[in-house]
Amino acid sequence: MSIPIPREGFCDTGNMFRPHESMMKRFQLESPRPKNANGERHGHSWCVKSLGVIFVLVSSLLGQGGETSKVTVTAVEGESWLNHLHRTFDETSMGKTGRLGPPATTPGEVPAHWQLGLSPGFATQTVALHGRDLYRLNCQGCHEESGLGAPPEINSVIDPVRATSVAIIMERNKKIGMDMSRSAAAELAKQSRTSLLQRLHHGGQDMPPLPYLSEAEVRSLFAYLRQLAGVSGAEREQVAVMESSSHIGEQIVKSTCHVCHGAAGPNPSPQELLEGAIPPLNTLTTRTSLPEFVGKVISGASITMGTPPLSCRGRMPVFGYLSEDEAADVYLYLMLNPPHQ
């Protein structure tokens, strides 16, 4: 079966194809063609090799959607969760890790060198994730590693999860002098479990829904929440689920990035950024390369704002709990599943 080459990714140059400049820039293939022994630039062979690198990466990603049989990866869409809540970036703790990137560089200062180190074949591998990983990808941005959140805006997950334990319910009632039968405690625990699972699927007043998680993922996540909450025996309930890189990227985007970033829209000017505008997700892969994006996500980077444009410390939190591979999964997910309104 022939696979059509996207027009925006490649351009015809007579008898051969070469990567389009925008595609080369995304993967940092924009370096000059190497010279041969006679000092001449390599032509066709260099282009074919560059084309091969991009084609193998993109085609393999396009073919991996069936690896996670019970999950269909879809594009992110619509306004940001903060816009949905009519809340500004400065008025929320959602998606904030408490860490910012390095201070802005001064004129003439050379930024610190950062080297990208992705795992071989990261874009096509299927990895086993446990509940603690699913929590990290989907919940930690708001509820923090501890699960305590940032009250009163972001409630702790600990007490609602403990309410799903029969033993804890009976112990609490005993401490306040109330006797409760095990069957009554079991009924309360069942109701709490149903309520919590419903919240994971459908969200709440301030919490975005997580409908993209499969039943297996929800069970794995719920098991870890019980362990995080200190429920006795929960460590024996932990289970792994197999995840594709596309779905890992989808989870991070929909649970964390989309809290602040709208799916689609025009790229803001430096002055608009200074005034508080947040760039949309659909322009991300055209304004930054893959290495630039990964570095910004896990280490932070300065941003150009204002009139005249000046280098400023970035406002975007640093997500140091993500690996380089996971940050790269976000970039490639957005590239292969263009966000839309």
Short mmCIF file of C-alpha atoms in Angstrom, two decimals:
data_model
loop_
_atom_site.label_atom_id
_atom_site.label_comp_id
_atom_site.label_asym_id
_atom_site.label_seq_id
_atom_site.Cartn_x
_atom_site.Cartn_y
_atom_site.Cartn_z
CA MET A 1 0.00 0.00 0.00
CA SER A 2 1.42 3.39 -0.93
CA ILE A 3 1.48 6.12 1.68
CA PRO A 4 0.95 9.67 0.39
CA ILE A 5 3.59 12.16 1.48
CA PRO A 6 2.05 15.19 3.24
CA ARG A 7 2.43 18.31 1.12
CA GLU A 8 3.30 20.45 4.12
CA GLY A 9 6.06 18.07 5.16
CA PHE A 10 7.97 17.76 1.87
CA CYS A 11 8.44 19.78 -1.30
CA ASP A 12 9.21 18.70 -4.85
CA THR A 13 12.63 19.74 -6.15
CA GLY A 14 12.56 18.27 -9.63
CA ASN A 15 13.76 14.67 -9.57
CA MET A 16 13.91 14.26 -5.80
CA PHE A 17 12.16 15.12 -2.55
CA ARG A 18 13.72 16.92 0.35
CA PRO A 19 12.30 17.67 3.82
CA HIS A 20 10.39 20.92 3.97
CA GLU A 21 12.12 23.59 6.07
CA SER A 22 9.36 23.59 8.69
CA MET A 23 9.68 19.83 9.20
CA MET A 24 13.48 20.04 9.32
CA LYS A 25 13.35 22.75 11.95
CA ARG A 26 11.06 20.71 14.19
CA PHE A 27 13.53 17.84 14.31
CA GLN A 28 16.64 20.04 14.08
CA LEU A 29 17.66 18.68 10.70
CA GLU A 30 18.28 22.19 9.44
CA SER A 31 22.07 21.94 9.68
CA PRO A 32 23.94 22.50 6.41
CA ARG A 33 24.48 19.48 4.21
CA PRO A 34 27.87 17.88 4.93
CA LYS A 35 30.71 18.29 2.45
CA ASN A 36 32.42 15.47 0.61
CA ALA A 37 36.18 15.02 0.20
CA ASN A 38 36.21 17.62 -2.58
CA GLY A 39 34.50 20.23 -0.42
CA GLU A 40 31.19 19.88 -2.26
CA ARG A 41 27.85 19.60 -0.52
CA HIS A 42 26.21 16.19 -0.63
CA GLY A 43 22.96 16.41 -2.53
CA HIS A 44 20.57 13.57 -3.24
CA SER A 45 21.97 11.05 -0.74
CA TRP A 46 21.83 13.53 2.15
CA CYS A 47 18.24 14.43 1.31
CA VAL A 48 17.22 10.79 1.08
CA LYS A 49 18.77 10.01 4.47
CA SER A 50 17.04 12.98 6.09
CA LEU A 51 13.78 12.01 4.44
CA GLY A 52 14.23 8.46 5.69
CA VAL A 53 14.70 9.56 9.30
CA ILE A 54 11.52 11.61 9.27
CA PHE A 55 9.50 9.09 7.27
CA VAL A 56 10.39 6.17 9.56
CA LEU A 57 9.58 8.21 12.68
CA VAL A 58 6.26 9.57 11.46
CA SER A 59 5.04 6.43 9.70
CA SER A 60 5.86 4.26 12.70
CA LEU A 61 3.93 6.62 14.94
CA LEU A 62 0.96 6.60 12.60
CA GLY A 63 0.95 2.82 12.70
CA GLN A 64 1.07 2.40 16.44
CA GLY A 65 -2.50 3.45 17.22
CA GLY A 66 -3.66 -0.19 17.43
CA GLU A 67 -1.09 -1.21 20.05
CA THR A 68 -3.39 -0.09 22.85
CA SER A 69 -6.49 -1.92 21.71
CA LYS A 70 -8.97 -0.41 24.17
CA VAL A 71 -7.88 3.21 23.74
CA THR A 72 -8.48 5.43 20.73
CA VAL A 73 -6.15 8.42 20.75
CA THR A 74 -7.96 11.63 19.79
CA ALA A 75 -6.94 15.25 19.37
CA VAL A 76 -7.39 17.77 22.16
CA GLU A 77 -10.06 20.36 21.42
CA GLY A 78 -11.82 23.39 22.82
CA GLU A 79 -10.99 26.16 25.24
CA SER A 80 -8.64 25.72 28.17
CA TRP A 81 -10.04 24.50 31.48
CA LEU A 82 -9.20 27.85 33.06
CA ASN A 83 -11.24 29.67 30.41
CA HIS A 84 -14.05 27.20 31.04
CA LEU A 85 -13.95 28.16 34.73
CA HIS A 86 -13.57 31.89 33.91
CA ARG A 87 -10.36 31.89 35.93
CA THR A 88 -7.05 33.54 35.06
CA PHE A 89 -3.61 31.99 35.26
CA ASP A 90 -2.71 34.25 38.20
CA GLU A 91 -5.84 33.21 40.12
CA THR A 92 -5.21 29.47 40.14
CA SER A 93 -2.93 26.78 41.50
CA MET A 94 -4.03 24.33 38.79
CA GLY A 95 -1.19 22.86 36.79
CA LYS A 96 1.42 24.72 38.81
CA THR A 97 4.32 22.77 40.27
CA GLY A 98 5.88 25.55 42.33
CA ARG A 99 8.97 25.50 40.12
CA LEU A 100 9.95 27.97 37.42
CA GLY A 101 12.76 27.85 34.91
CA PRO A 102 16.05 29.75 35.10
CA PRO A 103 16.13 33.57 35.10
CA ALA A 104 16.19 35.32 31.75
CA THR A 105 19.58 35.67 30.11
CA THR A 106 21.17 39.10 29.96
CA PRO A 107 22.23 40.64 26.63
CA GLY A 108 25.33 38.87 25.36
CA GLU A 109 24.99 36.00 27.83
CA VAL A 110 25.18 32.50 26.34
CA PRO A 111 22.35 30.25 27.64
CA ALA A 112 23.38 27.09 29.47
CA HIS A 113 23.80 24.17 27.08
CA TRP A 114 21.16 21.48 27.35
CA GLN A 115 21.57 18.10 25.67
CA LEU A 116 18.54 16.06 24.62
CA GLY A 117 18.85 12.38 25.51
CA LEU A 118 15.84 10.38 24.34
CA SER A 119 15.65 6.60 24.61
CA PRO A 120 16.28 4.74 21.33
CA GLY A 121 12.94 4.06 19.67
CA PHE A 122 11.02 6.04 22.28
CA ALA A 123 8.37 7.07 19.77
CA THR A 124 7.33 3.53 18.87
CA GLN A 125 7.81 1.60 22.09
CA THR A 126 5.00 0.34 24.27
CA VAL A 127 5.77 0.72 27.96
CA ALA A 128 4.29 -0.70 31.14
CA LEU A 129 2.90 1.97 33.45
CA HIS A 130 1.67 1.44 36.99
CA GLY A 131 -0.89 3.43 38.88
CA ARG A 132 1.77 5.73 40.31
CA ASP A 133 2.77 6.63 36.74
CA LEU A 134 -0.83 7.29 35.72
CA TYR A 135 -1.20 9.52 38.78
CA ARG A 136 1.98 11.37 37.84
CA LEU A 137 0.85 11.92 34.25
CA ASN A 138 -2.78 12.84 34.99
CA CYS A 139 -3.09 14.14 38.55
CA GLN A 140 0.19 15.39 40.00
CA GLY A 141 0.11 18.71 38.16
CA CYS A 142 -2.79 19.82 40.37
CA HIS A 143 -2.89 17.45 43.36
CA GLU A 144 0.89 17.35 43.85
CA GLU A 145 2.94 14.26 44.56
CA SER A 146 1.43 13.91 48.04
CA GLY A 147 -2.18 14.03 46.85
CA LEU A 148 -2.89 16.90 49.25
CA GLY A 149 -3.62 19.43 46.49
CA ALA A 150 -3.82 23.16 47.19
CA PRO A 151 -6.95 23.84 49.29
CA PRO A 152 -9.39 25.47 49.07
CA GLU A 153 -9.19 25.47 45.26
CA ILE A 154 -7.77 21.96 44.83
CA ASN A 155 -8.95 19.51 47.45
CA SER A 156 -6.91 16.64 48.82
CA VAL A 157 -7.63 13.21 47.35
CA ILE A 158 -6.58 11.44 50.55
CA ASP A 159 -9.80 11.53 52.61
CA PRO A 160 -12.17 10.69 49.71
CA VAL A 161 -9.97 7.68 48.92
CA ARG A 162 -9.81 6.57 52.56
CA ALA A 163 -13.59 6.66 52.57
CA THR A 164 -13.51 3.67 50.19
CA SER A 165 -11.95 1.46 52.90
CA VAL A 166 -14.28 -0.54 55.15
CA ALA A 167 -11.60 -0.85 57.84
CA ILE A 168 -10.91 2.89 57.94
CA ILE A 169 -14.63 3.75 58.11
CA MET A 170 -15.13 1.38 61.05
CA GLU A 171 -12.01 2.67 62.81
CA ARG A 172 -13.09 6.30 62.46
CA ASN A 173 -16.54 5.60 63.85
CA LYS A 174 -15.07 3.65 66.73
CA LYS A 175 -12.84 6.60 67.67
CA ILE A 176 -15.85 8.89 68.02
CA GLY A 177 -17.80 6.33 70.02
CA MET A 178 -20.11 5.11 67.27
CA ASP A 179 -20.53 1.41 66.61
CA MET A 180 -21.10 0.45 62.98
CA SER A 181 -21.66 -2.99 61.54
CA ARG A 182 -19.30 -4.23 58.87
CA SER A 183 -22.14 -4.47 56.37
CA ALA A 184 -23.09 -0.82 56.96
CA ALA A 185 -19.45 0.23 56.58
CA ALA A 186 -19.19 -1.82 53.39
CA GLU A 187 -22.21 -0.03 51.93
CA LEU A 188 -20.70 3.38 52.72
CA ALA A 189 -17.37 2.30 51.22
CA LYS A 190 -19.15 1.12 48.07
CA GLN A 191 -20.93 4.45 47.71
CA SER A 192 -17.65 6.33 48.17
CA ARG A 193 -15.93 4.16 45.59
CA THR A 194 -18.71 4.74 43.06
CA SER A 195 -18.59 8.49 43.66
CA LEU A 196 -14.81 8.61 43.30
CA LEU A 197 -14.76 6.57 40.08
CA GLN A 198 -17.52 8.75 38.66
CA ARG A 199 -15.43 11.82 39.46
CA LEU A 200 -12.43 10.34 37.65
CA HIS A 201 -14.54 9.71 34.55
CA HIS A 202 -16.67 12.86 34.53
CA GLY A 203 -14.75 15.40 36.60
CA GLY A 204 -16.27 17.81 39.09
CA GLN A 205 -17.05 21.47 39.56
CA ASP A 206 -13.40 22.47 39.27
CA MET A 207 -11.80 19.18 38.22
CA PRO A 208 -11.57 18.38 34.49
CA PRO A 209 -12.90 14.96 33.40
CA LEU A 210 -10.60 12.15 32.32
CA PRO A 211 -12.78 10.35 29.72
CA TYR A 212 -9.74 9.30 27.68
CA LEU A 213 -8.67 6.79 30.35
CA SER A 214 -9.69 3.18 29.78
CA GLU A 215 -11.32 1.05 32.47
CA ALA A 216 -8.01 -0.76 33.00
CA GLU A 217 -6.22 2.55 33.49
CA VAL A 218 -8.84 3.80 35.94
CA ARG A 219 -8.56 0.59 37.97
CA SER A 220 -4.77 0.92 38.05
CA LEU A 221 -4.99 4.59 39.03
CA PHE A 222 -7.58 3.86 41.73
CA ALA A 223 -5.36 1.15 43.21
CA TYR A 224 -2.50 3.62 43.49
CA LEU A 225 -4.74 6.27 45.06
CA ARG A 226 -5.56 3.74 47.78
CA GLN A 227 -1.86 3.12 48.34
CA LEU A 228 -1.16 6.87 48.41
CA ALA A 229 -3.92 7.29 50.99
CA GLY A 230 -2.41 4.62 53.22
CA VAL A 231 -5.16 2.02 52.83
CA SER A 232 -3.93 -1.25 54.31
CA GLY A 233 -3.10 -3.90 51.71
CA ALA A 234 -3.31 -1.49 48.77
CA GLU A 235 0.30 -2.19 47.83
CA ARG A 236 -0.81 -5.69 46.79
CA GLU A 237 -3.48 -4.28 44.46
CA GLN A 238 -1.07 -2.48 42.11
CA VAL A 239 -1.35 -3.46 38.44
CA ALA A 240 0.44 -2.38 35.27
CA VAL A 241 -1.09 -1.34 31.96
CA MET A 242 0.61 -1.21 28.57
CA GLU A 243 0.74 2.26 27.02
CA SER A 244 1.75 3.60 23.61
CA SER A 245 3.76 6.81 23.37
CA SER A 246 0.83 8.52 21.61
CA HIS A 247 -1.52 7.78 24.50
CA ILE A 248 1.06 8.90 27.06
CA GLY A 249 1.32 12.22 25.22
CA GLU A 250 -2.47 12.45 25.06
CA GLN A 251 -2.80 11.98 28.82
CA ILE A 252 -0.30 14.71 29.66
CA VAL A 253 -1.82 17.17 27.20
CA LYS A 254 -5.44 16.65 28.21
CA SER A 255 -4.85 16.49 31.97
CA THR A 256 -2.17 19.16 32.37
CA CYS A 257 -1.35 21.26 29.28
CA HIS A 258 -4.99 21.90 28.39
CA VAL A 259 -5.67 23.32 31.85
CA CYS A 260 -3.93 26.55 30.80
CA HIS A 261 -3.47 26.27 27.02
CA GLY A 262 -6.43 26.42 24.68
CA ALA A 263 -6.45 23.87 21.88
CA ALA A 264 -6.36 26.23 18.91
CA GLY A 265 -5.99 29.88 18.04
CA PRO A 266 -3.50 32.46 16.77
CA ASN A 267 0.00 32.63 18.17
CA PRO A 268 0.19 35.67 20.51
CA SER A 269 2.65 38.48 19.92
CA PRO A 270 5.39 39.31 22.46
CA GLN A 271 3.26 42.20 23.74
CA GLU A 272 0.21 39.95 24.12
CA LEU A 273 2.34 37.46 26.04
CA LEU A 274 3.41 40.24 28.40
CA GLU A 275 -0.26 41.09 28.92
CA GLY A 276 -1.03 37.53 29.98
CA ALA A 277 -1.91 35.67 26.77
CA ILE A 278 -1.15 31.94 26.79
CA PRO A 279 -0.12 30.37 23.46
CA PRO A 280 -2.51 27.75 22.03
CA LEU A 281 -1.45 24.13 21.62
CA ASN A 282 -1.96 24.06 17.84
CA THR A 283 0.98 26.42 17.24
CA LEU A 284 3.37 24.66 19.60
CA THR A 285 5.07 22.39 17.07
CA THR A 286 5.64 25.28 14.65
CA ARG A 287 7.14 27.72 17.15
CA THR A 288 9.50 25.31 18.92
CA SER A 289 11.61 22.34 17.91
CA LEU A 290 11.38 19.00 19.70
CA PRO A 291 14.59 19.55 21.74
CA GLU A 292 13.51 23.10 22.66
CA PHE A 293 10.14 21.87 23.85
CA VAL A 294 11.50 19.00 25.93
CA GLY A 295 14.02 21.32 27.58
CA LYS A 296 11.34 23.89 28.40
CA VAL A 297 9.00 21.30 29.92
CA ILE A 298 11.48 19.59 32.24
CA SER A 299 14.05 22.35 32.87
CA GLY A 300 12.38 25.63 31.92
CA ALA A 301 13.38 28.34 29.46
CA SER A 302 13.14 32.09 29.06
CA ILE A 303 10.50 33.68 26.83
CA THR A 304 10.51 36.81 24.67
CA MET A 305 7.85 39.30 25.75
CA GLY A 306 6.96 42.98 25.55
CA THR A 307 7.60 45.92 23.23
CA PRO A 308 10.44 46.07 22.40
CA PRO A 309 10.77 42.29 22.81
CA LEU A 310 12.96 41.32 25.76
CA SER A 311 14.05 37.99 27.19
CA CYS A 312 12.04 37.30 30.36
CA ARG A 313 11.78 34.48 32.84
CA GLY A 314 9.13 32.05 31.65
CA ARG A 315 5.83 31.82 33.53
CA MET A 316 5.25 28.20 32.57
CA PRO A 317 5.92 25.81 35.47
CA VAL A 318 8.69 23.24 35.18
CA PHE A 319 7.41 19.66 35.14
CA GLY A 320 10.48 17.93 36.48
CA TYR A 321 8.52 14.79 37.32
CA LEU A 322 8.18 13.99 33.60
CA SER A 323 10.93 12.15 31.76
CA GLU A 324 12.43 13.43 28.52
CA ASP A 325 10.67 10.63 26.64
CA GLU A 326 7.30 11.62 28.14
CA ALA A 327 7.81 15.29 27.26
CA ALA A 328 8.73 14.24 23.71
CA ASP A 329 5.56 12.10 23.62
CA VAL A 330 3.58 15.32 24.15
CA TYR A 331 5.25 17.03 21.20
CA LEU A 332 4.73 14.12 18.84
CA TYR A 333 1.14 13.59 19.99
CA LEU A 334 0.34 17.22 19.14
CA MET A 335 2.12 16.91 15.82
CA LEU A 336 0.22 13.80 14.76
CA ASN A 337 -3.13 14.85 16.28
CA PRO A 338 -3.50 18.57 15.47
CA PRO A 339 -5.55 20.36 18.17
CA HIS A 340 -8.73 22.09 17.08
CA GLN A 341 -11.60 24.10 18.52
#
